Short mmCIF file of C-alpha atoms in Angstrom, two decimals:
data_model
loop_
_atom_site.label_atom_id
_atom_site.label_comp_id
_atom_site.label_asym_id
_atom_site.label_seq_id
_atom_site.Cartn_x
_atom_site.Cartn_y
_atom_site.Cartn_z
CA MET A 1 191.71 -0.46 -106.85
CA SER A 2 190.58 2.39 -104.58
CA ILE A 3 190.57 0.17 -101.50
CA LEU A 4 194.07 -1.05 -102.36
CA LEU A 5 195.37 2.50 -102.69
CA GLU A 6 193.69 3.53 -99.46
CA GLY A 7 195.16 0.50 -97.71
CA LEU A 8 198.68 1.33 -98.94
CA TRP A 9 198.29 4.94 -97.87
CA ASN A 10 197.03 3.92 -94.42
CA LEU A 11 199.90 1.45 -94.11
CA ALA A 12 202.42 4.18 -94.94
CA GLU A 13 200.88 6.37 -92.25
CA ALA A 14 201.02 3.48 -89.76
CA VAL A 15 204.72 2.90 -90.50
CA GLY A 16 205.30 6.59 -89.84
CA GLN A 17 203.41 6.26 -86.54
CA LEU A 18 205.58 3.29 -85.57
CA PHE A 19 208.82 5.21 -85.95
CA LEU A 20 207.39 8.25 -84.17
CA GLN A 21 206.37 6.22 -81.13
CA PRO A 22 209.05 5.66 -78.45
CA PHE A 23 207.76 2.18 -77.55
CA TYR A 24 209.38 0.39 -80.49
CA TYR A 25 212.76 1.96 -79.74
CA ILE A 26 212.40 1.09 -76.05
CA SER A 27 211.78 -2.54 -77.04
CA ILE A 28 214.92 -2.74 -79.19
CA ILE A 29 217.05 -1.06 -76.50
CA LEU A 30 215.84 -3.58 -73.91
CA ILE A 31 216.76 -6.44 -76.27
CA MET A 32 220.25 -4.98 -76.75
CA LEU A 33 220.74 -4.61 -72.99
CA MET A 34 219.64 -8.19 -72.34
CA TYR A 35 222.09 -9.69 -74.85
CA ARG A 36 224.83 -7.35 -73.68
CA ARG A 37 224.32 -8.66 -70.16
CA GLN A 38 224.51 -12.26 -71.37
CA PHE A 39 227.72 -11.42 -73.25
CA LEU A 40 229.33 -9.99 -70.09
CA LEU A 41 228.40 -13.05 -68.08
CA GLU A 42 229.90 -15.43 -70.65
CA ARG A 43 233.11 -13.43 -70.65
CA LYS A 44 233.15 -13.60 -66.86
CA LEU A 45 232.66 -17.37 -66.71
CA PHE A 46 234.53 -18.64 -69.77
CA HIS A 47 236.87 -15.75 -70.72
CA VAL A 48 235.70 -16.06 -74.33
CA ARG A 49 232.98 -14.62 -76.51
CA LEU A 50 230.58 -17.30 -77.66
CA GLN A 51 228.28 -15.09 -79.72
CA SER A 52 228.02 -11.49 -80.85
CA TRP A 53 225.43 -9.63 -78.80
CA LEU A 54 224.83 -7.23 -81.70
CA GLY A 55 224.33 -10.17 -84.06
CA GLN A 56 221.85 -11.74 -81.66
CA THR A 57 220.02 -8.42 -81.40
CA TRP A 58 219.65 -8.07 -85.15
CA ARG A 59 218.53 -11.68 -85.53
CA THR A 60 215.89 -11.14 -82.87
CA VAL A 61 214.71 -7.83 -84.33
CA ILE A 62 214.33 -9.37 -87.79
CA GLY A 63 212.47 -12.36 -86.32
CA GLY A 64 210.13 -9.99 -84.48
CA LEU A 65 209.52 -7.96 -87.63
CA LEU A 66 208.57 -11.07 -89.62
CA ALA A 67 206.31 -12.24 -86.80
CA GLY A 68 204.68 -8.80 -86.66
CA ILE A 69 203.89 -8.92 -90.37
CA GLY A 70 202.41 -12.40 -90.02
CA VAL A 71 200.28 -11.51 -87.00
CA SER A 72 199.10 -8.29 -88.68
CA VAL A 73 197.92 -10.20 -91.76
CA VAL A 74 196.02 -12.72 -89.62
CA PHE A 75 194.55 -10.05 -87.38
CA ALA A 76 193.31 -8.06 -90.36
CA PHE A 77 190.50 -10.62 -90.56
CA VAL A 78 189.83 -10.42 -86.82
CA GLY A 79 189.47 -6.68 -86.43
CA MET A 80 189.48 -4.58 -83.29
CA THR A 81 188.40 -1.17 -82.10
CA LEU A 82 191.51 0.37 -80.58
CA THR A 83 192.49 4.00 -80.16
CA MET A 84 195.79 5.70 -79.47
CA GLU A 85 194.54 6.16 -75.91
CA GLY A 86 194.13 2.40 -75.70
CA ILE A 87 197.70 1.84 -76.93
CA ILE A 88 199.07 4.23 -74.31
CA CYS A 89 197.02 2.47 -71.62
CA ILE A 90 198.39 -0.96 -72.61
CA TRP A 91 201.97 0.29 -72.65
CA ALA A 92 201.56 2.15 -69.36
CA VAL A 93 200.55 -1.11 -67.66
CA THR A 94 203.38 -2.94 -69.44
CA LEU A 95 206.00 -0.45 -68.25
CA VAL A 96 204.73 -0.68 -64.65
CA LEU A 97 205.02 -4.46 -64.82
CA LEU A 98 208.52 -4.07 -66.28
CA LEU A 99 209.57 -2.28 -63.10
CA ILE A 100 208.55 -5.37 -61.13
CA ARG A 101 210.14 -8.06 -63.31
CA VAL A 102 211.42 -8.09 -66.88
CA ARG A 103 209.63 -11.30 -67.83
CA TYR A 104 206.31 -9.52 -67.16
CA LEU A 105 207.06 -7.49 -70.28
CA CYS A 106 204.46 -9.57 -72.10
CA LEU A 107 201.07 -8.72 -73.59
CA ALA A 108 199.45 -11.60 -71.66
CA TYR A 109 200.04 -9.85 -68.34
CA SER A 110 199.11 -6.30 -69.35
CA VAL A 111 195.97 -7.28 -71.28
CA GLY A 112 195.02 -9.83 -68.62
CA LEU A 113 195.23 -7.22 -65.87
CA LEU A 114 193.25 -4.72 -67.96
CA GLY A 115 190.57 -7.37 -68.54
CA VAL A 116 190.30 -7.98 -64.80
CA ALA A 117 190.21 -4.21 -64.16
CA GLN A 118 187.45 -3.76 -66.76
CA PHE A 119 185.40 -6.52 -65.14
CA ILE A 120 185.73 -4.90 -61.70
CA LEU A 121 184.82 -1.46 -63.07
CA ASN A 122 181.74 -2.89 -64.79
CA LEU A 123 180.55 -4.17 -61.40
CA PHE A 124 180.23 -0.50 -60.39
CA PRO A 125 178.72 1.20 -63.45
CA SER A 126 178.00 4.41 -61.53
CA PHE A 127 181.66 4.94 -60.66
CA GLU A 128 183.25 7.55 -62.91
CA GLY A 129 186.14 9.07 -61.01
CA ALA A 130 187.36 12.64 -61.12
CA GLN A 131 189.70 14.38 -63.55
CA TRP A 132 192.47 12.09 -64.87
CA ILE A 133 191.15 9.08 -62.95
CA GLY A 134 187.88 9.45 -64.81
CA GLU A 135 189.75 9.43 -68.13
CA ILE A 136 191.55 6.21 -67.21
CA VAL A 137 188.27 4.60 -66.16
CA ARG A 138 186.66 5.59 -69.46
CA ILE A 139 189.58 4.23 -71.54
CA VAL A 140 189.63 0.91 -69.68
CA ARG A 141 185.87 0.50 -70.04
CA GLU A 142 186.01 1.18 -73.78
CA LEU A 143 188.73 -1.40 -74.48
CA ASN A 144 187.59 -4.19 -76.79
CA MET A 145 188.70 -6.99 -74.49
CA PRO A 146 187.61 -9.99 -76.63
CA ALA A 147 189.64 -8.61 -79.52
CA LEU A 148 192.63 -7.80 -77.28
CA LEU A 149 192.57 -11.29 -75.77
CA CYS A 150 192.37 -12.71 -79.26
CA LEU A 151 195.44 -10.63 -80.11
CA VAL A 152 197.23 -12.09 -77.06
CA ALA A 153 196.45 -15.59 -78.33
CA ILE A 154 197.62 -14.97 -81.89
CA VAL A 155 200.79 -13.26 -80.68
CA HIS A 156 201.60 -16.29 -78.51
CA LEU A 157 201.06 -18.61 -81.45
CA ALA A 158 203.68 -16.53 -83.24
CA GLU A 159 205.88 -16.69 -80.13
CA GLY A 160 205.67 -20.47 -80.11
CA LEU A 161 206.94 -20.55 -83.70
CA LEU A 162 209.72 -18.05 -82.91
CA ILE A 163 210.88 -20.16 -79.96
CA ARG A 164 211.09 -23.20 -82.21
CA TRP A 165 213.03 -21.16 -84.79
CA GLN A 166 215.33 -19.04 -82.63
CA GLY A 167 215.05 -20.29 -79.03
CA ALA A 168 218.01 -22.67 -79.05
CA LYS A 169 220.19 -20.22 -80.99
CA SER A 170 220.07 -17.73 -78.13
CA ALA A 171 220.89 -20.33 -75.46
CA GLY A 172 223.88 -19.40 -73.34
CA PRO A 173 225.94 -22.00 -71.40
CA LEU A 174 226.33 -21.47 -67.67
CA PHE A 175 227.63 -23.20 -64.57
CA PHE A 176 224.99 -23.87 -61.91
CA GLU A 177 225.30 -25.07 -58.37
CA GLY A 178 223.31 -28.29 -58.33
CA LYS A 179 222.15 -30.59 -55.58
CA ARG A 180 224.50 -31.05 -52.60
CA GLY A 181 226.68 -28.21 -53.86
CA ARG A 182 227.89 -30.09 -56.94
CA MET A 183 228.60 -27.91 -59.96
CA VAL A 184 226.67 -28.78 -63.14
CA GLY A 185 226.50 -27.29 -66.61
CA GLY A 186 223.34 -25.94 -68.13
CA TYR A 187 221.79 -23.41 -70.45
CA GLN A 188 219.87 -20.19 -69.97
CA MET A 189 217.58 -19.33 -72.89
CA GLN A 190 216.38 -15.75 -72.90
CA ASN A 191 214.58 -14.07 -75.77
CA LEU A 192 212.70 -10.83 -76.20
CA TRP A 193 211.08 -9.96 -79.51
CA ALA A 194 209.90 -6.50 -80.52
CA ILE A 195 206.72 -7.09 -82.55
CA PRO A 196 205.47 -4.18 -84.69
CA LEU A 197 201.76 -4.75 -85.36
CA PHE A 198 199.73 -2.95 -88.02
CA LEU A 199 196.09 -3.37 -87.03
CA PHE A 200 193.03 -2.66 -89.15
CA ILE A 201 190.58 -0.63 -87.06
CA PRO A 202 187.24 1.05 -87.91
CA ALA A 203 187.83 4.59 -89.21
CA GLN A 204 186.47 7.67 -87.52
CA THR A 205 185.30 9.04 -90.86
CA ALA A 206 183.79 7.41 -93.93
CA GLY A 207 186.09 5.58 -96.33
CA ASP A 208 186.34 2.47 -98.45
CA ILE A 209 184.83 -0.62 -96.85
CA LEU A 210 186.88 -3.77 -96.40
CA PRO A 211 185.98 -6.52 -98.89
CA TRP A 212 185.71 -8.98 -95.98
CA SER A 213 183.86 -8.92 -92.65
CA PRO A 214 186.18 -8.86 -89.61
CA LEU A 215 185.34 -11.20 -86.75
CA PHE A 216 184.93 -8.40 -84.19
CA GLY A 217 183.22 -5.05 -84.59
CA GLY A 218 180.09 -5.82 -86.57
CA ASP A 219 178.48 -2.78 -88.18
CA VAL A 220 181.20 -0.37 -87.06
CA TRP A 221 183.23 -1.42 -90.10
CA GLN A 222 180.65 0.08 -92.44
CA GLY A 223 182.25 3.47 -91.91
CA GLY A 224 185.58 2.51 -93.47
CA PHE A 225 188.88 1.52 -91.93
CA SER A 226 192.32 2.77 -90.97
CA ILE A 227 195.58 1.12 -89.89
CA LEU A 228 197.12 1.71 -86.48
CA ALA A 229 200.67 0.80 -85.40
CA LEU A 230 200.96 -1.09 -82.11
CA PRO A 231 204.50 -2.09 -81.04
CA ILE A 232 204.50 -4.83 -78.41
CA MET A 233 207.02 -7.19 -76.83
CA ILE A 234 206.93 -10.93 -76.31
CA GLY A 235 209.55 -13.16 -74.78
CA PHE A 236 210.42 -16.25 -72.79
CA SER A 237 213.06 -17.34 -70.32
CA GLU A 238 214.00 -20.94 -69.65
CA MET A 239 216.90 -22.74 -68.05
CA THR A 240 217.84 -26.37 -68.43
CA THR A 241 220.43 -28.64 -66.89
CA GLY A 242 218.85 -31.94 -67.93
CA LEU A 243 217.98 -31.39 -71.59
CA LEU A 244 219.69 -30.15 -74.73
CA PRO A 245 218.67 -26.59 -75.69
CA GLU A 246 217.01 -27.83 -78.89
CA VAL A 247 214.87 -30.30 -76.96
CA LYS A 248 213.94 -27.72 -74.32
CA SER A 249 212.99 -25.23 -77.03
CA ARG A 250 210.72 -27.74 -78.77
CA ILE A 251 208.93 -28.55 -75.51
CA THR A 252 208.48 -24.88 -74.63
CA SER A 253 207.33 -24.09 -78.16
CA GLY A 254 204.65 -26.77 -78.05
CA ARG A 255 203.32 -25.53 -74.72
CA ILE A 256 203.19 -21.91 -75.86
CA LEU A 257 201.30 -22.96 -78.99
CA GLY A 258 198.83 -24.88 -76.81
CA TYR A 259 198.45 -21.84 -74.55
CA GLY A 260 197.73 -19.65 -77.56
CA LEU A 261 195.06 -22.03 -78.88
CA ILE A 262 193.27 -22.17 -75.51
CA ILE A 263 193.19 -18.38 -75.12
CA LEU A 264 192.13 -17.97 -78.77
CA ILE A 265 189.12 -20.26 -78.39
CA LEU A 266 188.04 -18.61 -75.14
CA ALA A 267 188.54 -15.09 -76.57
CA ILE A 268 186.33 -15.85 -79.58
CA LEU A 269 183.64 -17.38 -77.35
CA SER A 270 183.79 -14.37 -75.02
CA ALA A 271 182.67 -12.13 -77.90
CA TRP A 272 179.29 -13.90 -77.77
CA TRP A 273 179.12 -14.52 -74.00
CA SER A 274 180.62 -11.62 -72.09
CA PRO A 275 181.07 -13.39 -68.70
CA LEU A 276 183.88 -15.36 -70.35
CA ILE A 277 185.93 -12.17 -70.72
CA PHE A 278 186.90 -12.14 -67.04
CA LEU A 279 187.71 -15.87 -67.04
CA THR A 280 189.81 -15.57 -70.20
CA ALA A 281 191.72 -12.55 -68.87
CA LEU A 282 192.42 -14.36 -65.61
CA LEU A 283 193.50 -17.56 -67.39
CA ALA A 284 195.80 -15.56 -69.67
CA ILE A 285 197.83 -14.67 -66.56
CA ILE A 286 197.44 -17.90 -64.57
CA LEU A 287 198.26 -20.27 -67.44
CA HIS A 288 201.25 -18.15 -68.45
CA GLU A 289 202.61 -18.34 -64.90
CA GLY A 290 201.72 -22.03 -64.76
CA LEU A 291 203.95 -22.77 -67.74
CA THR A 292 206.87 -21.14 -65.93
CA TRP A 293 206.32 -23.15 -62.76
CA LEU A 294 205.80 -26.39 -64.68
CA SER A 295 209.16 -25.93 -66.38
CA ARG A 296 210.90 -25.35 -63.04
CA ILE A 297 209.35 -28.45 -61.47
CA GLU A 298 210.38 -30.60 -64.43
CA GLU A 299 213.94 -29.30 -64.28
CA GLN A 300 214.18 -30.38 -60.65
CA GLN A 301 213.13 -33.90 -61.67
CA HIS A 302 215.65 -34.26 -64.51
CA SER A 303 219.09 -35.68 -63.84
CA PRO A 304 221.88 -33.24 -64.81
CA LEU A 305 223.06 -33.84 -68.35
CA PHE A 306 226.18 -31.69 -68.39
CA VAL A 307 228.30 -33.37 -65.73
CA ASN A 308 231.60 -35.12 -66.37
CA PRO A 309 231.26 -38.91 -66.36
CA LYS A 310 233.99 -41.07 -64.88
CA GLY A 311 236.95 -41.09 -67.23
CA GLY A 312 235.73 -38.40 -69.62
CA LEU A 313 234.84 -34.73 -70.16
CA LYS A 314 231.34 -33.64 -71.13
CA VAL A 315 231.12 -30.90 -73.78
CA LEU A 316 228.87 -28.06 -72.64
CA ALA A 317 229.37 -25.73 -75.60
CA VAL A 318 231.45 -25.31 -78.73
CA LEU A 319 232.92 -21.98 -79.83
CA PRO A 320 231.81 -20.94 -83.33
CA GLY A 321 234.61 -21.39 -85.89
CA SER A 322 236.78 -23.31 -83.45
CA PRO A 323 238.70 -26.57 -84.10
CA ALA A 324 236.08 -28.42 -82.03
CA GLU A 325 233.33 -27.22 -84.38
CA GLU A 326 235.37 -28.19 -87.45
CA LEU A 327 235.99 -31.62 -85.95
CA GLY A 328 232.26 -32.13 -85.60
CA ILE A 329 232.05 -32.17 -81.80
CA ILE A 330 228.57 -31.23 -80.62
CA ILE A 331 227.22 -30.28 -77.21
CA GLY A 332 226.40 -33.20 -74.94
CA GLU A 333 229.14 -35.45 -76.29
CA THR A 334 231.99 -36.77 -74.12
CA ILE A 335 235.71 -36.60 -74.89
CA ILE A 336 237.38 -39.74 -73.48
CA LYS A 337 240.78 -39.92 -75.23
CA VAL A 338 243.14 -37.49 -76.94
CA ASN A 339 246.14 -38.80 -78.86
CA GLY A 340 245.47 -42.21 -77.32
CA VAL A 341 245.62 -40.90 -73.74
CA PRO A 342 242.58 -41.01 -71.41
CA VAL A 343 241.46 -37.52 -70.33
CA PRO A 344 239.48 -37.69 -67.06
CA SER A 345 240.28 -34.04 -66.26
CA GLN A 346 240.88 -30.75 -68.07
CA GLU A 347 244.52 -30.70 -67.01
CA GLU A 348 245.08 -34.12 -68.56
CA LEU A 349 243.24 -33.01 -71.70
CA HIS A 350 245.59 -30.05 -72.02
CA ALA A 351 248.63 -32.30 -71.43
CA ALA A 352 247.42 -34.83 -74.01
CA LEU A 353 247.03 -32.11 -76.62
CA ARG A 354 250.65 -31.06 -76.01
CA ILE A 355 251.93 -34.55 -76.87
CA ASN A 356 251.63 -33.60 -80.53
CA PRO A 357 251.20 -29.82 -80.83
CA ALA A 358 250.67 -30.02 -84.60
CA PHE A 359 248.04 -32.75 -84.76
CA CYS A 360 245.41 -34.38 -82.55
CA LYS A 361 243.34 -37.53 -82.58
CA LEU A 362 240.22 -37.76 -80.43
CA GLU A 363 237.90 -40.50 -79.29
CA VAL A 364 234.48 -39.08 -78.48
CA LEU A 365 231.29 -40.68 -77.22
CA ASN A 366 228.28 -39.30 -79.09
CA LEU A 367 224.82 -38.75 -77.62
CA ALA A 368 223.94 -42.39 -78.27
CA GLY A 369 226.96 -43.57 -76.29
CA GLU A 370 228.83 -44.77 -79.39
CA SER A 371 232.48 -43.97 -80.04
CA LYS A 372 233.54 -41.78 -82.95
CA TYR A 373 237.11 -40.97 -83.94
CA LEU A 374 238.15 -37.50 -85.05
CA GLN A 375 241.45 -35.99 -86.14
CA ARG A 376 242.70 -32.61 -87.27
CA ALA A 377 245.83 -30.51 -87.59
CA ILE A 378 246.46 -27.95 -84.83
CA TYR A 379 247.62 -24.45 -85.76
CA ALA A 380 249.35 -21.79 -83.70
CA GLY A 381 247.05 -19.40 -81.87
CA GLU A 382 244.08 -21.76 -81.67
CA HIS A 383 242.15 -22.34 -78.44
CA HIS A 384 244.11 -24.41 -75.93
CA LEU A 385 241.13 -26.78 -75.45
CA LEU A 386 240.15 -26.83 -79.15
CA GLY A 387 237.34 -24.37 -78.48
CA ALA A 388 235.27 -26.75 -76.36
CA ILE A 389 233.59 -25.41 -73.23
CA LEU A 390 233.58 -28.33 -70.81
CA ALA A 391 231.23 -29.15 -67.96
CA PRO A 392 232.41 -27.87 -64.57
CA ASP A 393 234.51 -30.01 -62.25
CA GLU A 394 235.50 -29.84 -58.58
CA LYS A 395 237.97 -27.04 -59.37
CA THR A 396 235.34 -24.73 -60.86
CA ILE A 397 235.21 -21.60 -58.72
CA SER A 398 232.21 -19.75 -60.20
CA ALA A 399 228.59 -20.78 -60.61
CA VAL A 400 225.33 -18.93 -61.20
CA LYS A 401 222.15 -18.56 -59.26
CA LEU A 402 218.85 -17.63 -60.85
CA ARG A 403 217.15 -14.55 -59.54
CA PRO A 404 214.53 -12.23 -61.01
CA LEU A 405 215.90 -9.73 -63.52
CA SER A 406 215.14 -6.12 -62.67
CA LEU A 407 215.07 -3.09 -64.95
CA LEU A 408 217.95 -1.56 -62.99
CA GLN A 409 220.14 -4.58 -63.77
CA LEU A 410 219.33 -4.25 -67.47
CA LEU A 411 220.09 -0.53 -67.53
CA ASN A 412 223.42 -1.18 -65.81
CA PRO A 413 224.62 -4.50 -67.28
CA LYS A 414 228.02 -4.28 -65.56
CA ARG A 415 226.43 -3.95 -62.16
CA GLY A 416 227.24 -7.09 -60.21
CA VAL A 417 229.56 -8.46 -62.87
CA SER A 418 232.34 -6.38 -61.36
CA GLY A 419 231.47 -7.59 -57.85
CA SER A 420 228.98 -5.09 -56.47
CA SER A 421 226.61 -6.05 -53.69
CA GLY A 422 223.74 -8.28 -54.71
CA GLY A 423 225.12 -8.90 -58.17
CA TYR A 424 227.79 -11.05 -59.76
CA ARG A 425 230.56 -12.06 -57.41
CA ALA A 426 233.59 -14.11 -58.34
CA SER A 427 236.36 -15.64 -56.31
CA THR A 428 239.69 -16.99 -57.42
CA SER A 429 240.18 -19.23 -54.43
CA THR A 430 236.78 -20.49 -53.26
CA LYS A 431 233.52 -21.38 -54.94
CA SER A 432 231.16 -18.46 -55.22
CA GLN A 433 227.72 -17.84 -56.60
CA GLU A 434 227.27 -15.45 -59.44
CA GLN A 435 223.83 -14.17 -60.23
CA ILE A 436 222.24 -14.75 -63.59
CA VAL A 437 218.91 -13.04 -63.91
CA GLU A 438 215.63 -14.46 -65.09
CA GLN A 439 213.06 -12.73 -67.28
#
């Protein structure tokens, strides 16, 4: 009973630490800014709101909280020696990486770089540094790298599950400029999760001993334990023009899970053979980057999915609560007839809907290429195209171009959307490229 009471008391203190630290609030603010930026881009391209950016933020925050609880429970049996100085060191590296590129806001990069730095410092054991440099050297040398790399692995296992759960839900439709200047439809999937971790660490003073033996730490746990709050961020960014968002999410999820398993095995082995620490830290960065490049290469090999076939209109997205959603139209399907009239263009679709303003009948090709017939009453004030976002055609005047997302662009989400230099630019008479940023 005493260990349970001590654990609850330590947990309460850790929760208090979490809300006193600025890092958790910074994480949530960055998530809000990212979804706000996506919202502005959708309004710019489609003149409608597909999703609520506040709703997406809350869904992501709740998902991150659940993941944090799960990772904390698992990591309670792993154990690590981590101090508040260590937390500040990890976040300092993370924030520096954030200034370079938002997608570097990941524990794999910060811990990987610290592991490489620790290896280099250990090659020169006599080097101590002066004043504040000496303090940084001491903190980096004292970091429990096998445990931190194990944490990276477990967090990415949780990320793989989150991508499978929430990845497709955050996908935003976009118009891209494809090969030979042809406009194609596609999806940008961006997610950041704020993960609050509550880590069991050896206590500085005597206390109740854990009833189990953590994987890392050995005899240091004989002096009792405490719980430390460590807010971190994980995230992914993918784009697809050749696959449905659900399919792309499943592929990415499987690869992230495989990445986590590889790093986990190497991190555990490095606890018994220290030369593996450097290799594991380096692979944590290289493999993470490799997954990004692999995805880009595969996308170049896929044929565009969201292009209008001859004699029909491909559905890129469906507005929530719209007539198209109620009719059962899903993304990737093709509208070929409305009220018995072929609709090879958006203008002809609009004209066909006006044949009978109170009712419509549709012939739609599903993903298997089979026809299905839908009908529904039409009410005043509903979307003029039933709430279906269609793939771009030759008259589309705005497309997007992927470029790295900077912190400045997140802090000023309207920058570029209104036409400033280097940002989003739109033209009403000629095709232009708008910039969508990549994590």
